[in-house]
CSV table of C-alpha atoms in Angstrom, one decimal:
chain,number,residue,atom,x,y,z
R,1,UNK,CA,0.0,0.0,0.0
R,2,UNK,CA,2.6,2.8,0.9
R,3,UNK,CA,4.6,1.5,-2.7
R,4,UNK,CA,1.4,1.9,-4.3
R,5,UNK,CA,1.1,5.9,-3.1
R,6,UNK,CA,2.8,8.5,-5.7
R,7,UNK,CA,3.8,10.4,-2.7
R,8,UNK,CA,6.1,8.2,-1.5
R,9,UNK,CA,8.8,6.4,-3.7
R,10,UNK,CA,10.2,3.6,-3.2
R,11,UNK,CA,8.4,3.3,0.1
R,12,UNK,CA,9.2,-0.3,1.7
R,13,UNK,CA,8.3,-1.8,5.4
R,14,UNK,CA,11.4,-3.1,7.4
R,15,UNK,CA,11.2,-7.3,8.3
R,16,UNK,CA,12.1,-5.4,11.9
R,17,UNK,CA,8.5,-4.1,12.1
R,18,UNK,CA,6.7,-7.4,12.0
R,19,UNK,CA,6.2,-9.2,15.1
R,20,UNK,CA,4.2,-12.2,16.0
R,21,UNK,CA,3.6,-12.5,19.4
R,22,UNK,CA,0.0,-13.1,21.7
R,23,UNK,CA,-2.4,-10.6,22.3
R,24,UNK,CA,-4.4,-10.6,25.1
R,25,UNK,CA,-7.9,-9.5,24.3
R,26,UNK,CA,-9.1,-9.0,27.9
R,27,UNK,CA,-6.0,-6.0,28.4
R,28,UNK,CA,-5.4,-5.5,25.0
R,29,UNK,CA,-1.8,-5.6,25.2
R,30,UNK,CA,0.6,-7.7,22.2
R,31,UNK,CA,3.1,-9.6,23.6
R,32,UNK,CA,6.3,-10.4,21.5
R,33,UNK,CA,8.1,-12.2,24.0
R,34,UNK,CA,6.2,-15.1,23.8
R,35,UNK,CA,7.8,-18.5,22.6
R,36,UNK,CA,7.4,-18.0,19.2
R,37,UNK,CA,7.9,-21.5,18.3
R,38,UNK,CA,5.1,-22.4,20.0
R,39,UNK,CA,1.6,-22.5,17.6
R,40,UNK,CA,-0.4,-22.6,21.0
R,41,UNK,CA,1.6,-19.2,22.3
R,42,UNK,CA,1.3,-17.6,19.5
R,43,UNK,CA,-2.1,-16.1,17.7
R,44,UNK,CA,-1.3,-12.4,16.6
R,45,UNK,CA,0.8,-10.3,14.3
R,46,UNK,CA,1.8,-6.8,14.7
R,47,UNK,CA,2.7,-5.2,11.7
R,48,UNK,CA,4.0,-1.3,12.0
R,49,UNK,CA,5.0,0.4,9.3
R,50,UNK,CA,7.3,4.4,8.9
R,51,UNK,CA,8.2,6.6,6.8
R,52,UNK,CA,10.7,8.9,8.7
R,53,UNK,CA,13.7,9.4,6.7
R,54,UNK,CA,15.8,6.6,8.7
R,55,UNK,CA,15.1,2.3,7.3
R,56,UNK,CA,12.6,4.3,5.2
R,57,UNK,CA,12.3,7.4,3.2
R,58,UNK,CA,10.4,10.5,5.3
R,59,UNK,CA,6.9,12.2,3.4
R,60,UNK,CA,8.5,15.1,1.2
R,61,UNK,CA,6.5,18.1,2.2
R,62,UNK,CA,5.8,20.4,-0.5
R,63,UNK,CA,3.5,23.8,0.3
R,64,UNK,CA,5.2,23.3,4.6
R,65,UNK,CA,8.9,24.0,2.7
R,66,UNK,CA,8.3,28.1,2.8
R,67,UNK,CA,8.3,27.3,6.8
R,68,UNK,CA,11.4,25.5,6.2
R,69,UNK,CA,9.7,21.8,6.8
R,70,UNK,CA,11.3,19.7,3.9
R,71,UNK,CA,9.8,16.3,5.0
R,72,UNK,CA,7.0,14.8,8.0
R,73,UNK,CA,7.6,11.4,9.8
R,74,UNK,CA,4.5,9.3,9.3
R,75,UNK,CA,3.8,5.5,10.7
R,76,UNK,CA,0.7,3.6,10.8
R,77,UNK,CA,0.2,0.0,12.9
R,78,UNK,CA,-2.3,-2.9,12.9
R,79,UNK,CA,-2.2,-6.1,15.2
R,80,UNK,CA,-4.8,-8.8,13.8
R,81,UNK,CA,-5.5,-11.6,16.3
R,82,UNK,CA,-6.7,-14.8,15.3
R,83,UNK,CA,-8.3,-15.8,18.4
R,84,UNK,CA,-11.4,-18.7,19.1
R,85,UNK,CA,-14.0,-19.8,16.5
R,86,UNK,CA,-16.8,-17.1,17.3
R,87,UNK,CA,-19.1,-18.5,14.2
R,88,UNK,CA,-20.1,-21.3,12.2
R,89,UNK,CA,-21.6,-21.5,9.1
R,90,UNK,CA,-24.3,-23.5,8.5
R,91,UNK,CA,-23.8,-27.5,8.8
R,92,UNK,CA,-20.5,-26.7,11.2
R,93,UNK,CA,-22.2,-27.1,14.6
R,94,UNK,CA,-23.1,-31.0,14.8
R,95,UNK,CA,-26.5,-31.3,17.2
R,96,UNK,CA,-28.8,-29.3,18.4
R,97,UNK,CA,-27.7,-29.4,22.3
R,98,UNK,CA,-26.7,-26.4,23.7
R,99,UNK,CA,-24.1,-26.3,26.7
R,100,UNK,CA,-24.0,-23.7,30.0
R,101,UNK,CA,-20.6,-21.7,30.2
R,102,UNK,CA,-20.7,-21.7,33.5
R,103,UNK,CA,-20.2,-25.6,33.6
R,104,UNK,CA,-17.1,-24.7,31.4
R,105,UNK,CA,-15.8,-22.3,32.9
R,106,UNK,CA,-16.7,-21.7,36.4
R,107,UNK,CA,-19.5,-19.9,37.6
R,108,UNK,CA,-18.6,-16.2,35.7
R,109,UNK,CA,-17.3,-17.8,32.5
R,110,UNK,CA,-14.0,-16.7,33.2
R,111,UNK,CA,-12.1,-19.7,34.0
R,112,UNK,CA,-9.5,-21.4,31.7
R,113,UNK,CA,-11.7,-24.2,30.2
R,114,UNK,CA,-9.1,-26.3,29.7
R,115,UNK,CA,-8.1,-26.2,33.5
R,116,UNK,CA,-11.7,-27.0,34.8
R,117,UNK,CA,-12.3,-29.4,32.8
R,118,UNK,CA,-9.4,-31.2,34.0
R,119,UNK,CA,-9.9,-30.8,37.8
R,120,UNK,CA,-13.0,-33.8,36.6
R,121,UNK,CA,-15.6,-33.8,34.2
R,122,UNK,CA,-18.4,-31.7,34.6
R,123,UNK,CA,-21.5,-33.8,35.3
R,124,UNK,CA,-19.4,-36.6,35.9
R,125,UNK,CA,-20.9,-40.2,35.5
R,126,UNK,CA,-19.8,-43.4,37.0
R,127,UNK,CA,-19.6,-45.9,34.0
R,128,UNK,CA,-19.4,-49.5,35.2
R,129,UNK,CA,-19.5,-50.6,31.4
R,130,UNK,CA,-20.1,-49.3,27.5
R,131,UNK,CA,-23.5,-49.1,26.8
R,132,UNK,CA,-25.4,-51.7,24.1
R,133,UNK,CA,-26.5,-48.5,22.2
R,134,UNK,CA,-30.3,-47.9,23.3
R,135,UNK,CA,-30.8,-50.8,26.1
R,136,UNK,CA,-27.9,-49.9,28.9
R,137,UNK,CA,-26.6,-53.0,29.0
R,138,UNK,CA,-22.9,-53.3,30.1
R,139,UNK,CA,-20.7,-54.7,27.5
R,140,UNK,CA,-17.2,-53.9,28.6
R,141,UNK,CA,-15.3,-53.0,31.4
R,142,UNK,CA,-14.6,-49.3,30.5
R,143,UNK,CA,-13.9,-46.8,34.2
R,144,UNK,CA,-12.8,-43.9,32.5
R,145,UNK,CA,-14.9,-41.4,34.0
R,146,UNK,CA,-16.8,-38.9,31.4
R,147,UNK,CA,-19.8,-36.5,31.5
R,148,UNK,CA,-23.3,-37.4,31.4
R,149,UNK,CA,-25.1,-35.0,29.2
R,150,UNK,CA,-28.9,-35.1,31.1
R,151,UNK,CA,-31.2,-34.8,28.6
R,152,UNK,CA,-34.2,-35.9,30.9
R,153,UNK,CA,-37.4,-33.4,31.3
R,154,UNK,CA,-36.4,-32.0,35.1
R,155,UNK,CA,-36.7,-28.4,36.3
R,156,UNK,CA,-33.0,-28.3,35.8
R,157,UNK,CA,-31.8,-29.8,33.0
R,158,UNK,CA,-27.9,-30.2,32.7
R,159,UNK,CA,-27.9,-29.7,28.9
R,160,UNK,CA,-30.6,-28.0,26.8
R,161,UNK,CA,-32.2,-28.7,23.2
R,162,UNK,CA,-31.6,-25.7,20.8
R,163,UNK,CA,-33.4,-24.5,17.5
R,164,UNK,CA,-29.9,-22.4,17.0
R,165,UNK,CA,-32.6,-19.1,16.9
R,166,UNK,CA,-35.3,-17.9,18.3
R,167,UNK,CA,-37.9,-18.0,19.7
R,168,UNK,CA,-37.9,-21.3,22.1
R,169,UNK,CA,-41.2,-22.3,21.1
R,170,UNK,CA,-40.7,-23.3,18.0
R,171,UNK,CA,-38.2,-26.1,19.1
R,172,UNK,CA,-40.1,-29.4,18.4
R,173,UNK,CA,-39.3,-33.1,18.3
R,174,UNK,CA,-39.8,-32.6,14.4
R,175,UNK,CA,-37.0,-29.7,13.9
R,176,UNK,CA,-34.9,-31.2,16.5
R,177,UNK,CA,-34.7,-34.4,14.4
R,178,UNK,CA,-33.8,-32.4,11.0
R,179,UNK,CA,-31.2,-31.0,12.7
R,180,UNK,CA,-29.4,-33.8,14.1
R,181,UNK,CA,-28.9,-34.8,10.3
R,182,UNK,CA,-28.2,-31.2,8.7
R,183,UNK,CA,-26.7,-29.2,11.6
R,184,UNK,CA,-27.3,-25.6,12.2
R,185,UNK,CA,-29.3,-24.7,9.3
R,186,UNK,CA,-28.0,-20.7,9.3
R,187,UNK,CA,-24.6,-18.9,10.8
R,188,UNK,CA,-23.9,-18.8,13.9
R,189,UNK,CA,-21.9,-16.0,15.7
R,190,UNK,CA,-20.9,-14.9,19.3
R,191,UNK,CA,-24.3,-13.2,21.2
R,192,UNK,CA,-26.9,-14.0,18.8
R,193,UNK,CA,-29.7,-15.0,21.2
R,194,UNK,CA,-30.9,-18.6,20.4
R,195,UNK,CA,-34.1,-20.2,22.5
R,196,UNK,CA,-33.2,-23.3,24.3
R,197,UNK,CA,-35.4,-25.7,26.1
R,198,UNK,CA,-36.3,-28.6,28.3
R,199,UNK,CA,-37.7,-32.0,27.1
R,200,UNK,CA,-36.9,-35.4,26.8
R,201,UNK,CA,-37.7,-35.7,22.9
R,202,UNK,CA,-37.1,-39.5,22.9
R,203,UNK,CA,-37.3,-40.1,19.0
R,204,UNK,CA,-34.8,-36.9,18.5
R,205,UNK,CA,-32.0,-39.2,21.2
R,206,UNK,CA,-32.6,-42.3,18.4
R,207,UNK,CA,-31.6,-39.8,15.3
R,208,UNK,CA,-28.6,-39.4,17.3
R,209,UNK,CA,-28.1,-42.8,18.1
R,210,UNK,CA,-28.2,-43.6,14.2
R,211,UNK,CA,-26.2,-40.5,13.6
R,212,UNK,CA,-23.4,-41.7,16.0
R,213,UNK,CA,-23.8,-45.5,14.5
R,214,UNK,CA,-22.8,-43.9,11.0
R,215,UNK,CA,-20.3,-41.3,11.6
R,216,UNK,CA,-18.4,-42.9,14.8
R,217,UNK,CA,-15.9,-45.2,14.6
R,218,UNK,CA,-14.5,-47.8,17.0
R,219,UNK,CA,-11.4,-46.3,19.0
R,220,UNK,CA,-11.6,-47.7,22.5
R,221,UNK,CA,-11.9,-51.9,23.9
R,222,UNK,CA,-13.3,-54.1,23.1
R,223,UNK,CA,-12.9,-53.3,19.2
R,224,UNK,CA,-15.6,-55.1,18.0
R,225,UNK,CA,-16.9,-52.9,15.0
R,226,UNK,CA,-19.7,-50.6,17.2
R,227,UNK,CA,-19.3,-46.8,17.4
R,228,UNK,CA,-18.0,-45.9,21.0
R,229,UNK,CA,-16.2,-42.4,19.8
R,230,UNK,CA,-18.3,-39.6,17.6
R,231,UNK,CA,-16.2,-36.2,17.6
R,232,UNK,CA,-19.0,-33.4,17.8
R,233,UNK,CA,-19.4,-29.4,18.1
R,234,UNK,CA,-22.0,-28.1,20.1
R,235,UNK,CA,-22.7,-24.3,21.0
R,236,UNK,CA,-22.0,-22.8,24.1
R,237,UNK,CA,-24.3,-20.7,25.8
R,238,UNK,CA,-24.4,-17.8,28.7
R,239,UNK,CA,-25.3,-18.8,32.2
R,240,UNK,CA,-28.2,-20.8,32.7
R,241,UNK,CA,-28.8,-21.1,36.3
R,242,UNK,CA,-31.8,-21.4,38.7
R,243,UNK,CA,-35.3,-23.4,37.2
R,244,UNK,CA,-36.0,-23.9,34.2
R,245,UNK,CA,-32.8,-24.0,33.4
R,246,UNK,CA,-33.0,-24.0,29.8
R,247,UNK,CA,-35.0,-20.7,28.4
R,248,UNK,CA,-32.8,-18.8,25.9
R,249,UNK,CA,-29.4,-17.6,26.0
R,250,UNK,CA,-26.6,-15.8,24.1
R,251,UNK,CA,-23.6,-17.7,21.9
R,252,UNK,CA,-20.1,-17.4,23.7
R,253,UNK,CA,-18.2,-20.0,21.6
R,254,UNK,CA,-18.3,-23.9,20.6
R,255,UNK,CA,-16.9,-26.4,22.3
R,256,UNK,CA,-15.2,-29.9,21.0
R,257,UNK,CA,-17.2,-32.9,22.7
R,258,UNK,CA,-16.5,-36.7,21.8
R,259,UNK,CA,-19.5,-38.9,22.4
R,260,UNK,CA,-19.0,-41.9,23.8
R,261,UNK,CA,-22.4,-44.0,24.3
R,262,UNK,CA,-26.3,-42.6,23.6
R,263,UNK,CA,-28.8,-44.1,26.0
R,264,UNK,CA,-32.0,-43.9,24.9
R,265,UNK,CA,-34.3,-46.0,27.2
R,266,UNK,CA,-33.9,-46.0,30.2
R,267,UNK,CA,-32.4,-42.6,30.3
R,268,UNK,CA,-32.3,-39.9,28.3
R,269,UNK,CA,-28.5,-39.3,28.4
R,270,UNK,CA,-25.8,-38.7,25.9
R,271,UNK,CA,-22.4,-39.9,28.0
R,272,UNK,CA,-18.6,-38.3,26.6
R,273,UNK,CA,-15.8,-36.4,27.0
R,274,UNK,CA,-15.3,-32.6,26.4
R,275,UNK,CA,-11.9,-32.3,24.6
R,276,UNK,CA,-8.6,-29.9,25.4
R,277,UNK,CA,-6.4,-29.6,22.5
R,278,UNK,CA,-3.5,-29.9,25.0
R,279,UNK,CA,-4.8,-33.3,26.2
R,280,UNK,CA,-6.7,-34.5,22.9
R,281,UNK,CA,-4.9,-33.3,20.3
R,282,UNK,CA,-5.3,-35.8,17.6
R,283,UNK,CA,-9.3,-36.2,18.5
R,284,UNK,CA,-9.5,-32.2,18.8
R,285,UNK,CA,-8.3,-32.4,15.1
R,286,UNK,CA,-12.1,-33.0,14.2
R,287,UNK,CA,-13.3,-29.9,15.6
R,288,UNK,CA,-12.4,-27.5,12.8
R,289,UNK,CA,-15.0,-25.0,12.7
R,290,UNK,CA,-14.4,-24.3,8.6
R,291,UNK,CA,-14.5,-20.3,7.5
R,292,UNK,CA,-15.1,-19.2,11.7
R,293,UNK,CA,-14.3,-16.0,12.5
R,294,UNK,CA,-12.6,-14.7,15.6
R,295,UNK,CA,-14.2,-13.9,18.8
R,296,UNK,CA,-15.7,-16.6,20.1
R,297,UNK,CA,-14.5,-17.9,24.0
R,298,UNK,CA,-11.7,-20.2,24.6
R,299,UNK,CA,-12.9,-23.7,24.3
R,300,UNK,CA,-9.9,-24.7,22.3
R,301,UNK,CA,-11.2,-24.3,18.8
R,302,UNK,CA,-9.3,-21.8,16.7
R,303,UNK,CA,-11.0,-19.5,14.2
R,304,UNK,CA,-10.1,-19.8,10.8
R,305,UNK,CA,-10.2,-16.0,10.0
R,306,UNK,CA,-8.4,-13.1,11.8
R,307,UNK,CA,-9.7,-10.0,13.0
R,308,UNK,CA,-7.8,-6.5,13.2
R,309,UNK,CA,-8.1,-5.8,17.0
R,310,UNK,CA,-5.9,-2.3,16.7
């Protein structure tokens, strides 16, 4: 751009005035002395750019030389951030299950996620055995503890069906099954309001069940050909505390949740893992939210597309 201005020949930006580095979007302060080795310290560029008669030529002044002024110093700076997936275009976000922040993040969404989530699962489960997909049966001897997604009608309801838009009424066992198969049907972005609510919706739990049968794949014992891991992306929501516990709610990112088992009868549960890239790095690999944009909170999913910040 300065090359491409007549006013300024030969104009040129020094390598020197390119830094990547981290920016921290709560103080708004670039860091350069980061590890910059690192892809997980690093997630901004700060490009600054002069004309002031030293590494580049200054501005010639032309009607300020009859004060004697033969030349003005001028810079101009930018730092773009690529920060967490704060959209998704339709088809990125997998079922229509929306899930609290505050169970993410601690009770003012302000937690590091990946931190909590390792201090134990949130709505931990004991599992004495993988589940026979729809009957509960035990068929293994799988411990590992995981969370149990509560999708049973109760005044408060650990995870909440979503429409991915308002208003919450709409939100019906026919809708809820279409979008188990097509995903959100319109773009999502940080604080768009979507209506959430309570229900069991039995028949929507067996689309999932058929979904996961499909697209899983057989990672963990006894590896007998049945689905017992299904990477997903879900939307997280603003605080839903007190009863109901599902009404509506703003977007504040997307999270990265492996599904392990579906119960259908008797519960209404969907048991798994929510995944850290630190920790799940080659399962986190599924969770590319394609064409996001910045913005979104830090659940471990990086945007796609960078956003000037200054």
């Amino acid at each position: 751009v300065a090359a491409a201005n007549a006013a300024v020949p030969a104009a040129s930006v020094e390598l020197a005035a390119v830094r990547i580095g981290r920016w921290d979007f709560g103080s708004r302060v670039f860091d350069p002395t980061v590890d910059t080795t690192d892809p997980d310290q690093v997630d901004a560029v700060d490009v600054r750019a002069t004309l002031d008669g030293a590494a580049n030529r200054a501005v010639p002044a032309f009607m300020a030389r009859v004060l004697g002024r033969d030349a003005f110093t001028v810079s101009a700076g930018a730092t773009a951030w690529l920060g967490f997936a704060g959209s998704a275009a339709a088809g990125e976000v997998d079922l229509p299950i929306a899930i609290d922040c505050c169970s993410l993040q601690g009770a003012s969404c302000a937690n590091d996620y990946c931190d909590t989530i390792a201090n134990g699962p949130p709505f931990p489960c004991n599992v004495s055995g993988t589940m026979v997909q729809g009957t509960g049966a035990p068929q293994d001897t799988d411990t590992e503890p995981v969370s149990c997604l509560d999708l049973n009608s109760t005044p408060v309801q650990n995870a909440c069906w979503t429409g991915y838009q308002a208003p919450r009424t709409d939100i019906n066992t026919p809708m809820l099954r279409n979008l188990v198969e097509e995903g959100n049907t319109h773009d999502l972005a940080v604080n768009d309001r979507i209506g959430l609510k309570q229900g069991e919706f039995t028949p929507v739990l067996g689309e999932i069940m058929r979904r996961f049968d499909a697209e899983g794949s057989d990672r963990y014992p006894p590896l007998d050909d049945r689905a017992d891991s299904w990477v997903v992306r879900l939307p997280v929501v603003s605080c839903q505390q007190g009863s109901p516990s599902c009404y509506d709610g703003a977007v504040t990112g997307f999270v990265c949740f492996e599904v392990r088992q579906v119960e259908r009868n008797p519960g209404k549960i969907v048991r798994g893992r929510f995944l850290c890239r630190e920790r799940d790095g080659e399962l986190f690999d599924a969770c590319v939210v394609a064409g996001s944009r910045s913005g979104g909170s830090n659940f471990g999913i990086r945007a796609e597309i960078p956003v000037l910040v200054r």
